[in-house]
mmCIF file of C-alpha atoms in Angstrom:
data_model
loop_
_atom_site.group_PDB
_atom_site.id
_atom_site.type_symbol
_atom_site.label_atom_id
_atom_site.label_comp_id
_atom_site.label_asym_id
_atom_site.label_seq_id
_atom_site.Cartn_x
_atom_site.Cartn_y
_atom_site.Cartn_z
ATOM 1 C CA UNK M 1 27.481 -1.829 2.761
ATOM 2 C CA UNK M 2 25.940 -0.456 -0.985
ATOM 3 C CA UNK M 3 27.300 -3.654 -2.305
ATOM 4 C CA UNK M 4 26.087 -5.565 -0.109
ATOM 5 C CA UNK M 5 22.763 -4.087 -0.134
ATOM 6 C CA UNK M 6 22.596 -4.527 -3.844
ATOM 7 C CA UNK M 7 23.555 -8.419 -3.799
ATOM 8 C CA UNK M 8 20.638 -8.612 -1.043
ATOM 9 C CA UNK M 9 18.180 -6.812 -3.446
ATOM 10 C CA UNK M 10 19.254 -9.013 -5.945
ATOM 11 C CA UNK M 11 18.614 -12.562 -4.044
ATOM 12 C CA UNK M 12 15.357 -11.285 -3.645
ATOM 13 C CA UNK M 13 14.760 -10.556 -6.994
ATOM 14 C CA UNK M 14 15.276 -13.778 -8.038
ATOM 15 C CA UNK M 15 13.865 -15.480 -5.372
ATOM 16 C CA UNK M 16 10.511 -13.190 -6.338
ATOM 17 C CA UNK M 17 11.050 -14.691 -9.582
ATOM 18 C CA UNK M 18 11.641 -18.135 -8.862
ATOM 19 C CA UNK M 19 8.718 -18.091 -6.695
ATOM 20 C CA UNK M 20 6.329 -16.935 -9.325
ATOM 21 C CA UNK M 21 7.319 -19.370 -11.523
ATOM 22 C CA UNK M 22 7.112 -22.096 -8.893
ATOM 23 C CA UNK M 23 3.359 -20.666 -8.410
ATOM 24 C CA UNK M 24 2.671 -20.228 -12.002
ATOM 25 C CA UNK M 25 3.756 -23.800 -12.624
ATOM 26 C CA UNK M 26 1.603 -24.753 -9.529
ATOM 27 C CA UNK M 27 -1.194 -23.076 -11.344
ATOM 28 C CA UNK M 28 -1.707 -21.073 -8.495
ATOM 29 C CA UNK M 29 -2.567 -17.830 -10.947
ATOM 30 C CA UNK M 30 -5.397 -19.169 -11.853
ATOM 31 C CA UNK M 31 -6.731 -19.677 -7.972
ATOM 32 C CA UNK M 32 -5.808 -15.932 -7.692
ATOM 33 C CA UNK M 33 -8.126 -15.152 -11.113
ATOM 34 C CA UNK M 34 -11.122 -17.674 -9.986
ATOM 35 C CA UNK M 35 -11.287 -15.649 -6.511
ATOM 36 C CA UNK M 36 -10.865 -11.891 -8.159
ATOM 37 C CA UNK M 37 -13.521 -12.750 -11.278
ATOM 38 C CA UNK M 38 -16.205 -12.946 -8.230
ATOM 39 C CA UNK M 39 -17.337 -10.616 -6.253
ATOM 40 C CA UNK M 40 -15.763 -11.204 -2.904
ATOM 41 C CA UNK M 41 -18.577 -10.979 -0.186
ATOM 42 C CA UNK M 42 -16.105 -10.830 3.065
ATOM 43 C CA UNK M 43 -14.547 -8.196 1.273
ATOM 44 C CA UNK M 44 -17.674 -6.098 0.700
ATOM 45 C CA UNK M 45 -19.078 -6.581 4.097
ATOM 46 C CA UNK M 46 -21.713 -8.801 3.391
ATOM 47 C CA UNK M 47 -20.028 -12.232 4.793
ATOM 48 C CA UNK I 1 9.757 15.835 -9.346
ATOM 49 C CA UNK I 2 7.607 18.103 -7.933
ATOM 50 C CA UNK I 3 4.231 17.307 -5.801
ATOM 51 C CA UNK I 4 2.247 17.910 -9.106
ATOM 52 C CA UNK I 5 4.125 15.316 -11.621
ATOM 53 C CA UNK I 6 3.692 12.666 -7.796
ATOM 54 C CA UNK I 7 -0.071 13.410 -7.735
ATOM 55 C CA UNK I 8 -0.610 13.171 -11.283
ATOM 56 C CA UNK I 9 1.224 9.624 -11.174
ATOM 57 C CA UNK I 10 -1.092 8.468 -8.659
ATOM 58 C CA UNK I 11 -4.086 9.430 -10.164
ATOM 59 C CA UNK I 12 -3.002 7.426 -13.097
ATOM 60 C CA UNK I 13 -1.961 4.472 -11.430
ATOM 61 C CA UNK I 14 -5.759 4.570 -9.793
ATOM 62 C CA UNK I 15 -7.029 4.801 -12.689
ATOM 63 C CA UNK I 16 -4.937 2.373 -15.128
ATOM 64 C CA UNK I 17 -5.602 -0.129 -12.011
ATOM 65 C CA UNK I 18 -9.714 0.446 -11.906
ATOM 66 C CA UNK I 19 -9.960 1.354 -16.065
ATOM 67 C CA UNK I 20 -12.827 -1.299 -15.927
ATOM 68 C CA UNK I 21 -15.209 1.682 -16.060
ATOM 69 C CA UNK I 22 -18.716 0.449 -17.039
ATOM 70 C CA UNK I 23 -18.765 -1.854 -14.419
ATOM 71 C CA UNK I 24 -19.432 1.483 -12.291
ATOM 72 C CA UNK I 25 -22.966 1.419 -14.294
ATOM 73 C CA UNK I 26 -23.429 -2.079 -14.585
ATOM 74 C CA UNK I 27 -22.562 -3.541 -11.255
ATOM 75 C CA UNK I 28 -20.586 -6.262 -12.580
ATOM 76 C CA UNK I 29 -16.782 -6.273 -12.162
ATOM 77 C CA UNK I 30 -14.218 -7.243 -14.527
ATOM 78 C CA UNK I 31 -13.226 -10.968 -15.359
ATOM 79 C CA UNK I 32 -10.693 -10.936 -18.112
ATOM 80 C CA UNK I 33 -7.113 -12.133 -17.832
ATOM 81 C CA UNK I 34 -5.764 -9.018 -16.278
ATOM 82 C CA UNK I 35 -7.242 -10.632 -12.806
ATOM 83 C CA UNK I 36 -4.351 -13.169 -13.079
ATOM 84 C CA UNK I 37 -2.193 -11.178 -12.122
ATOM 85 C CA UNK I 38 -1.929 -8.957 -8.593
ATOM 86 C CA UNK I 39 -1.899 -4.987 -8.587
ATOM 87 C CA UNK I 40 1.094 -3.826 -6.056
ATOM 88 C CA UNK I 41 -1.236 -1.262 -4.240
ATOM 89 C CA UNK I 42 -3.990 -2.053 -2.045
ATOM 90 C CA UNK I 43 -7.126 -1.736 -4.372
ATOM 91 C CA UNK I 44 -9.835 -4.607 -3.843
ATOM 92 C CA UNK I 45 -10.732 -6.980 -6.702
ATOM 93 C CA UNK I 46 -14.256 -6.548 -5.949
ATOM 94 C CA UNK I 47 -14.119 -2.906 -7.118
ATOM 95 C CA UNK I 48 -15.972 -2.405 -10.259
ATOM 96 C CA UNK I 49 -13.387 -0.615 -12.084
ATOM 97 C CA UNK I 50 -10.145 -3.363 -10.971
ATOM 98 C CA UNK I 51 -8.469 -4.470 -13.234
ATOM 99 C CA UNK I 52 -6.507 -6.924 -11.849
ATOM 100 C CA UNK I 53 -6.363 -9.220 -8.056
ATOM 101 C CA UNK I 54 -5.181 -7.412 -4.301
ATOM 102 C CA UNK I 55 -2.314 -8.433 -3.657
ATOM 103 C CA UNK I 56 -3.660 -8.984 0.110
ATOM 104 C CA UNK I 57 -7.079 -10.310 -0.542
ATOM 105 C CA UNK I 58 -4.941 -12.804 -3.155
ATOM 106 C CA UNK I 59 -2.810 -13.934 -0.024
ATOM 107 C CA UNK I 60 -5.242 -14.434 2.384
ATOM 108 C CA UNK I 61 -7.224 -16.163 -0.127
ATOM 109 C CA UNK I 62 -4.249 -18.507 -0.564
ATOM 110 C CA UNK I 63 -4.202 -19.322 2.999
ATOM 111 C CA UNK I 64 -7.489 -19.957 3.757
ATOM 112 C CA UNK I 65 -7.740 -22.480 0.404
ATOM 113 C CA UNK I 66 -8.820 -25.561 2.063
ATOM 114 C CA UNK I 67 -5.614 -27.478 0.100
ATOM 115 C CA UNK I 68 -3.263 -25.916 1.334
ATOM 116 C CA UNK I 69 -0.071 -24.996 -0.874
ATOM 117 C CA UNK I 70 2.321 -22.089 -0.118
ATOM 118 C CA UNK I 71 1.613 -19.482 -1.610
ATOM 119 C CA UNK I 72 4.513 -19.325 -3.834
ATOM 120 C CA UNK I 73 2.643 -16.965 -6.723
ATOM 121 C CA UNK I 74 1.025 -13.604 -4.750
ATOM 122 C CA UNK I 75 3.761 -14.185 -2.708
ATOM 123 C CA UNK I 76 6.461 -14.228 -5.189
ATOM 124 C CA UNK I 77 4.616 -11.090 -6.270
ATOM 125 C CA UNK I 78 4.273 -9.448 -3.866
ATOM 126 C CA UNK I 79 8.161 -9.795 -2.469
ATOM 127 C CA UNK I 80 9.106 -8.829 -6.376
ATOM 128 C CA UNK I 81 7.406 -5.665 -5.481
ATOM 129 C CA UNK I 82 8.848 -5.223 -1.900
ATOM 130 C CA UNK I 83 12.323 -5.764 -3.395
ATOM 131 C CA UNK I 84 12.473 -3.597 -6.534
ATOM 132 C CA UNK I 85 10.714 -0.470 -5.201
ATOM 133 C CA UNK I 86 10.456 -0.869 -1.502
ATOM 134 C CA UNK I 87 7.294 1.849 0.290
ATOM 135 C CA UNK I 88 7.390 3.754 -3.057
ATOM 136 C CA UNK I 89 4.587 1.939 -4.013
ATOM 137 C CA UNK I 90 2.838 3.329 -0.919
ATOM 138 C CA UNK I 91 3.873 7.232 -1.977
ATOM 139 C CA UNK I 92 3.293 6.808 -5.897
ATOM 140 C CA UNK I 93 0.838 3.687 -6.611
ATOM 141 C CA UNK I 94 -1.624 2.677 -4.169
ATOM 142 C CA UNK I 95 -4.987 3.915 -5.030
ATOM 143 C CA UNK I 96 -6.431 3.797 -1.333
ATOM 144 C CA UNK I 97 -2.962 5.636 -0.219
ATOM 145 C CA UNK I 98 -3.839 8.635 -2.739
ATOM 146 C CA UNK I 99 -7.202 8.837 -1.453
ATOM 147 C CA UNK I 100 -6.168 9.285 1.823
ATOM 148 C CA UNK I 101 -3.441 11.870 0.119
ATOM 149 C CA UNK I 102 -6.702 13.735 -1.071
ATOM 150 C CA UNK I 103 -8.613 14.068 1.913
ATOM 151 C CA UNK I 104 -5.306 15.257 4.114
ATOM 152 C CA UNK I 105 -5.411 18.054 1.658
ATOM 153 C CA UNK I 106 -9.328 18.843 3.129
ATOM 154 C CA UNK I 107 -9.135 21.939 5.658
ATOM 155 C CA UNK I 108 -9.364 21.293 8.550
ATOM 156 C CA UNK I 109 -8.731 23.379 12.093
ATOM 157 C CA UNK I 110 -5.640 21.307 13.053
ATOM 158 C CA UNK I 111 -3.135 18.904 11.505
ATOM 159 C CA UNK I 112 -1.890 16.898 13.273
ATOM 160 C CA UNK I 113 1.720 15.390 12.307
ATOM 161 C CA UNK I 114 2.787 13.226 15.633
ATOM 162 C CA UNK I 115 0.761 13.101 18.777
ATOM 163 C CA UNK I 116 1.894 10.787 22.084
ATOM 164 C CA UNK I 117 1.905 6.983 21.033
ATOM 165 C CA UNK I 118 2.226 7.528 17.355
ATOM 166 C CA UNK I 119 5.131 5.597 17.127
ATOM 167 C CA UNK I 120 4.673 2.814 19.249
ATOM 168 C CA UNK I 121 0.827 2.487 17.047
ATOM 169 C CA UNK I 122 2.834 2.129 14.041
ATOM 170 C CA UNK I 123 3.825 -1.325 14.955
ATOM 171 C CA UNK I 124 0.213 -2.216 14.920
ATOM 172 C CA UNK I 125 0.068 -2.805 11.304
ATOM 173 C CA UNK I 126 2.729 -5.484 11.720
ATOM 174 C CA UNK I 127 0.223 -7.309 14.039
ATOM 175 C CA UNK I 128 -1.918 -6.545 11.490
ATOM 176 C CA UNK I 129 0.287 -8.465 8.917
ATOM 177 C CA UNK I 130 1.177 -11.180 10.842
ATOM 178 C CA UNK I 131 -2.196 -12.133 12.859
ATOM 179 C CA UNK I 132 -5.284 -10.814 11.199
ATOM 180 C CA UNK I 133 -3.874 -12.177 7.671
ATOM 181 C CA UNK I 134 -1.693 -14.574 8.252
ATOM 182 C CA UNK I 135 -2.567 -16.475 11.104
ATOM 183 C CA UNK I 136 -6.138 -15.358 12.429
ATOM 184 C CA UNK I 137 -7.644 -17.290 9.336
ATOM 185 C CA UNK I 138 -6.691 -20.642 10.304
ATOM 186 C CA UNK I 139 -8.384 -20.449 14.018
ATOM 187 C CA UNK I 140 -11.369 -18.708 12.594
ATOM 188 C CA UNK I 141 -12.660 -21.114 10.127
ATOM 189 C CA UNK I 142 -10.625 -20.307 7.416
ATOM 190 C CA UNK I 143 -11.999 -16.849 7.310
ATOM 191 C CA UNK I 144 -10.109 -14.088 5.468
ATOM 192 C CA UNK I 145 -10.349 -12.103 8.885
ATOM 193 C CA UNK I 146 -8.470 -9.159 7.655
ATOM 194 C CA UNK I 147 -10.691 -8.833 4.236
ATOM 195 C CA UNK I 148 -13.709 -9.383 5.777
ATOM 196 C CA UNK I 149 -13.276 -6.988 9.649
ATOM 197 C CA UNK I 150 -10.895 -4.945 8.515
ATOM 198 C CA UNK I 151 -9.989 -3.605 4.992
ATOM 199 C CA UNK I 152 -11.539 -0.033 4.296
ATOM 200 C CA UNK I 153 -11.132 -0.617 0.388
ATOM 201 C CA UNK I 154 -13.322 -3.826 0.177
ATOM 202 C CA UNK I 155 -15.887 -1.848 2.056
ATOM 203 C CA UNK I 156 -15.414 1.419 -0.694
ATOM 204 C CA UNK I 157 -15.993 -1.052 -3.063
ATOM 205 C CA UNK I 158 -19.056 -2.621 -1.663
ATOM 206 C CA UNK I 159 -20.594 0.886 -1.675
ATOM 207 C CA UNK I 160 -19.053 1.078 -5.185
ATOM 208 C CA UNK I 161 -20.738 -1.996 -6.347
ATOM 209 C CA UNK I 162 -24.246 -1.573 -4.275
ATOM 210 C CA UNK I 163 -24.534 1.636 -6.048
ATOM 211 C CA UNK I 164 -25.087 0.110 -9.201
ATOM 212 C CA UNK I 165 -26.578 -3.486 -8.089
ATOM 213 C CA UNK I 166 -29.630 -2.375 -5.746
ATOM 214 C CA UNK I 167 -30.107 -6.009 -4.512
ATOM 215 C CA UNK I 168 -26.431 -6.138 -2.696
ATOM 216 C CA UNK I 169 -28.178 -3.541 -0.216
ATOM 217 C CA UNK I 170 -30.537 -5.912 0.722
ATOM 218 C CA UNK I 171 -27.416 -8.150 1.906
ATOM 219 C CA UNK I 172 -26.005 -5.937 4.255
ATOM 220 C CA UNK I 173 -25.627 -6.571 7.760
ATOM 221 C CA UNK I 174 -23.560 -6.179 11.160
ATOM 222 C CA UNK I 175 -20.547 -6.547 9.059
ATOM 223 C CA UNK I 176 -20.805 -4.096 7.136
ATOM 224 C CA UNK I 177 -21.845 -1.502 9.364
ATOM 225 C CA UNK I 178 -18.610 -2.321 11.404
ATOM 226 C CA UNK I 179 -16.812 -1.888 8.268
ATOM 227 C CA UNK I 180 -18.071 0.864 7.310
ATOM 228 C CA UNK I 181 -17.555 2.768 10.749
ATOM 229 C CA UNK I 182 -14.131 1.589 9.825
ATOM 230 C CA UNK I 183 -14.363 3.457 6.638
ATOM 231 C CA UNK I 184 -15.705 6.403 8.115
ATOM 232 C CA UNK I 185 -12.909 6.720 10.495
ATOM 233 C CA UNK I 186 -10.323 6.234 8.153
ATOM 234 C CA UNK I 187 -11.883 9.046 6.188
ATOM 235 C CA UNK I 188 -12.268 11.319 8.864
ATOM 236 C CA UNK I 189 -8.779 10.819 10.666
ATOM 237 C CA UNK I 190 -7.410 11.166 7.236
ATOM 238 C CA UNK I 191 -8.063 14.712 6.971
ATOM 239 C CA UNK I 192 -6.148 15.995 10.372
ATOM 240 C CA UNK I 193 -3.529 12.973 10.495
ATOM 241 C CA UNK I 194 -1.273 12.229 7.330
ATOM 242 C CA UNK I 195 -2.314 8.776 6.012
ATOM 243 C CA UNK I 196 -3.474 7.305 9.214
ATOM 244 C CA UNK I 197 -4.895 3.584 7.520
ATOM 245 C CA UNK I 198 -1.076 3.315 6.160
ATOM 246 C CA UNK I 199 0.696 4.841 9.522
ATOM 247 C CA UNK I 200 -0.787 2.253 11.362
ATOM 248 C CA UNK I 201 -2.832 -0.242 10.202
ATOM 249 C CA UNK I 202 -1.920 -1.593 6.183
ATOM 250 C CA UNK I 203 -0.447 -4.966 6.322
ATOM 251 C CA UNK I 204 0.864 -4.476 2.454
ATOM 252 C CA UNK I 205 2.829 -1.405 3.959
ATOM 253 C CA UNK I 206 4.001 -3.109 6.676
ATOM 254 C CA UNK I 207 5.054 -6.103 4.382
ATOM 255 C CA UNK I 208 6.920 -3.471 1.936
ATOM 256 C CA UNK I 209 8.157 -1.744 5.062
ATOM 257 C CA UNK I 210 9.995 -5.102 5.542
ATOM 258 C CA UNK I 211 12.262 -4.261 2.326
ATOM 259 C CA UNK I 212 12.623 -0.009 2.243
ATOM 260 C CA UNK I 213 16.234 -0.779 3.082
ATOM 261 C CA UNK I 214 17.134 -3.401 0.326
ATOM 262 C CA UNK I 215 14.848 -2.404 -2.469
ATOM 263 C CA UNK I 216 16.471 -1.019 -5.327
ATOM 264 C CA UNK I 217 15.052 2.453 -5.411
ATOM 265 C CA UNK I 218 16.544 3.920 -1.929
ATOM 266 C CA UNK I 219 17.323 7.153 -0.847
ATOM 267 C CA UNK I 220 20.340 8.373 -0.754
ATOM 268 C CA UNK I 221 21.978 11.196 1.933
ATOM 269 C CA UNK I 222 25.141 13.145 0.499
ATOM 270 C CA UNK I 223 27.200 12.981 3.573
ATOM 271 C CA UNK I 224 29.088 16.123 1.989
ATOM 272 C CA UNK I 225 26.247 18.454 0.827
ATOM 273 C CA UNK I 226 24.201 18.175 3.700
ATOM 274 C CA UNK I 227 24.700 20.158 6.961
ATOM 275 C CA UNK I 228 22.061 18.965 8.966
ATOM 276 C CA UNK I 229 20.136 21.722 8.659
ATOM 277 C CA UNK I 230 16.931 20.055 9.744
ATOM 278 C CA UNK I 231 14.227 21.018 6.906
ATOM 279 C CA UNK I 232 13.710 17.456 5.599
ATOM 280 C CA UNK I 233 13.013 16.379 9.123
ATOM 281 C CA UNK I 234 10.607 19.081 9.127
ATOM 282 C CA UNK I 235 8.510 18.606 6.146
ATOM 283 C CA UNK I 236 8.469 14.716 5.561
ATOM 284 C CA UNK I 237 4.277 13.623 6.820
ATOM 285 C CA UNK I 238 5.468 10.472 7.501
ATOM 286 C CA UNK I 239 7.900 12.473 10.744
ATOM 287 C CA UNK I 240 10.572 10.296 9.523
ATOM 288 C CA UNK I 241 14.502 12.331 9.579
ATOM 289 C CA UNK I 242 16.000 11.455 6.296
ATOM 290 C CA UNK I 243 19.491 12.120 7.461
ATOM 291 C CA UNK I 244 19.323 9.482 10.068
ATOM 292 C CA UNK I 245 17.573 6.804 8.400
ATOM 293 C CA UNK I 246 17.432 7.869 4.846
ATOM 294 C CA UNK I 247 15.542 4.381 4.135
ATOM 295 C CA UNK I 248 12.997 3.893 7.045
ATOM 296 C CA UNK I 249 10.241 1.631 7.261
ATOM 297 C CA UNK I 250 7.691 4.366 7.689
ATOM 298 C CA UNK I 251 9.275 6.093 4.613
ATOM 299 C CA UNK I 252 6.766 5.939 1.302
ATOM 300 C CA UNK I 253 9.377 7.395 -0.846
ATOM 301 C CA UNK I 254 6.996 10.601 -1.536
ATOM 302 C CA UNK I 255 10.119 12.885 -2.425
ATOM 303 C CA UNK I 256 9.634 15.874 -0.160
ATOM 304 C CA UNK I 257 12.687 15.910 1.369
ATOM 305 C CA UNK I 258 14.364 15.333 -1.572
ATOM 306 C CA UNK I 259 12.337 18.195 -3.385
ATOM 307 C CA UNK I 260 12.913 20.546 -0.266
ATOM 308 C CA UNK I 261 16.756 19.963 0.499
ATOM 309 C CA UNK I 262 18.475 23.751 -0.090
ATOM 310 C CA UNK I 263 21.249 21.669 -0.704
ATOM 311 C CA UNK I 264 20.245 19.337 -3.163
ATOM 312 C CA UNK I 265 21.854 16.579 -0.602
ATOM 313 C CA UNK I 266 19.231 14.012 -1.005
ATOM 314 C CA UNK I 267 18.002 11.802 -4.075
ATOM 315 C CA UNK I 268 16.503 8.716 -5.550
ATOM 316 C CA UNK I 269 19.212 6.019 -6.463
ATOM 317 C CA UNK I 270 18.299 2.755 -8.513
ATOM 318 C CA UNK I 271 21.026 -0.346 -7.629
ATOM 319 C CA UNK I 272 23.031 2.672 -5.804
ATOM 320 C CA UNK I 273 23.187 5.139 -8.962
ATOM 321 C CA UNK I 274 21.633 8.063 -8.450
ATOM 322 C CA UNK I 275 18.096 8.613 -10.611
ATOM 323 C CA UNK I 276 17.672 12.350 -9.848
ATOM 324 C CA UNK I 277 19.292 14.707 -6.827
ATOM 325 C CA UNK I 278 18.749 17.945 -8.484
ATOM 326 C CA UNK I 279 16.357 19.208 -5.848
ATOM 327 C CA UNK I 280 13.488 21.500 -8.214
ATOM 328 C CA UNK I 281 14.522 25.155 -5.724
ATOM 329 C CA UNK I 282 11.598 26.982 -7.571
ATOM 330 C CA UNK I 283 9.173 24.215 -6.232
ATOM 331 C CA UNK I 284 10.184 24.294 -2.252
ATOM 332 C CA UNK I 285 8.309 23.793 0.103
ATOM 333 C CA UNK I 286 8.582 25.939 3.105
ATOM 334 C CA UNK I 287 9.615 24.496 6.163
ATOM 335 C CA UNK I 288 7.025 24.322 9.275
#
């Protein structure tokens, strides 16, 4: 059960890390950075 | 670890994630290249202090982009996170989840630690997850529904930022006041009910709730130490019994069973190997 547990945790490790790369190579960091240099106004209430 | 060293750790990780501190004064939030990357609490990028993106406001963003990609990045993030340390990012890291750790500490006549419904409301923040940020958006004009109804630390940082910049007041409407009476009642229910926002309605806890039983740091039950006794039942805020689900969903991984176990029958592991079971005796907590 541990073991197979760990293997699990491990898939998803690299699948986190395949997927970042994926996005990173996408350029979708930089989407994420051009929407958290604003101010967000849905997030602040205003709409 | 005691309750000290856990509230010390999450007053730094609030801090280290909203270090951007003259933007209190200024008004003016951070822009540098730590907003590339997402924070794995709940702590809006619109605060003035952030450092770096929500992990949630960074999704929902990602859905609502009119060209729509999967959202392979804040994703990959944010199931990196999920994976390697599971709800411990609710107990030790998120900034909101400490506040609401503060105010449960305010006096108040009567705590109250389960009540009729509580666990059937805890599902809510799954429909939380799943509808309000993940699929609400697209039938509402690709409006980050969740962000903008819902979140209680967008609207903390609103006040935050309209503190400083005295023409955002002028900008608030209806919204806000709805999200503020959010706020409020977060804030309020805080101080009788343990962690109420992350109980029942966080959608990152209910996405990290989705990996407490594969992530790497688990707990771990000594089938031959313990004797059932009952106390970590007893003390964990979360009402969660360590013995028979050492790795619940609704666990945040806060140590208190673990710290309060007279038979030092419960600890950390990383990958299965134990981090620490030595439960601290001269640091117990007494049982309710």
């Amino acid at each position: 059960m541990e073991k197979r547990r760990n293997f699990l945790t491990a898939a998803l490790l690299a699948a986190a890390a395949i997927l970042m790369a994926a996005g990173v190579a996408m350029e979708q960091n930089e989407q994420v950075f051009a929407k958290a240099t604003r101010v967000c106004l849905e997030c602040i209430g205003i709409g | 670890m005691d309750s000290k060293k856990r509230t010390f750790i999450q007053a730094a990780a609030a801090f280290l994630q909203n270090a951007h501190i003259t933007g209190f004064f200024t008004g003016k939030i951070y822009d540098g290249a730590g907003k590339n990357i997402c924070v794995p609490g709940l702590n809006c990028y619109s605060c003035p202090g952030a450092l770096s993106a929500c992990p949630i406001g960074s999704l929902q963003n990602a859905v609502t982009a009119w060209k729509f990609k999967f959202p392979c990045y804040v994703l990959g993030l944010m199931i990196f996170f999920g994976a390697a340390f599971g709800r411990l990012i609710c107990g030790f890291l998120c900034p909101f989840g400490f506040l609401q750790d503060l105010l449960f500490k305010v006096p108040v006549p009567k705590k109250l630690r389960s009540f009729r419904g509580d666990a059937q409301l805890r599902y809510l923040k799954y429909t939380v997850l799943f509808i309000m940020v993940l699929i609400l958006p697209f039938a509402h004009k690709f409006t980050p529904v969740y962000c903008k109804y819902l979140c209680p630390s967008g609207t903390l940082s609103g006040i935050l930022l309209s503190a400083a910049d005295s023409r955002l007041r002028s900008l608030f409407g209806w919204i806000f006041t709805w999200k503020a009476v959010v706020l409020t009642a977060v804030v309020l229910t805080s101080m009788a009910v343990f962690r109420p926002f992350c109980k029942y309605l966080c959608p990152l806890g209910a996405f990290y709730a989705l990996f407490n039983r594969v992530s790497a740091v688990r707990l771990k039950v000594d089938g031959e130490k313990c004797v059932r006794c009952g106390v970590c039942a007893r003390v964990c805020d979360m009402a969660v019994n360590p013995v028979i689900s050492p790795n619940h969903p609704e666990c945040i991984r806060c140590g208190q069973c673990v710290r309060c176990c007279p038979h030092e029958a419960i600890g950390f592991t990383f990958a299965s190997k134990p981090i620490r079971v030595k439960a601290l005796a001269e640091n117990q907590k007494k049982p309710k």
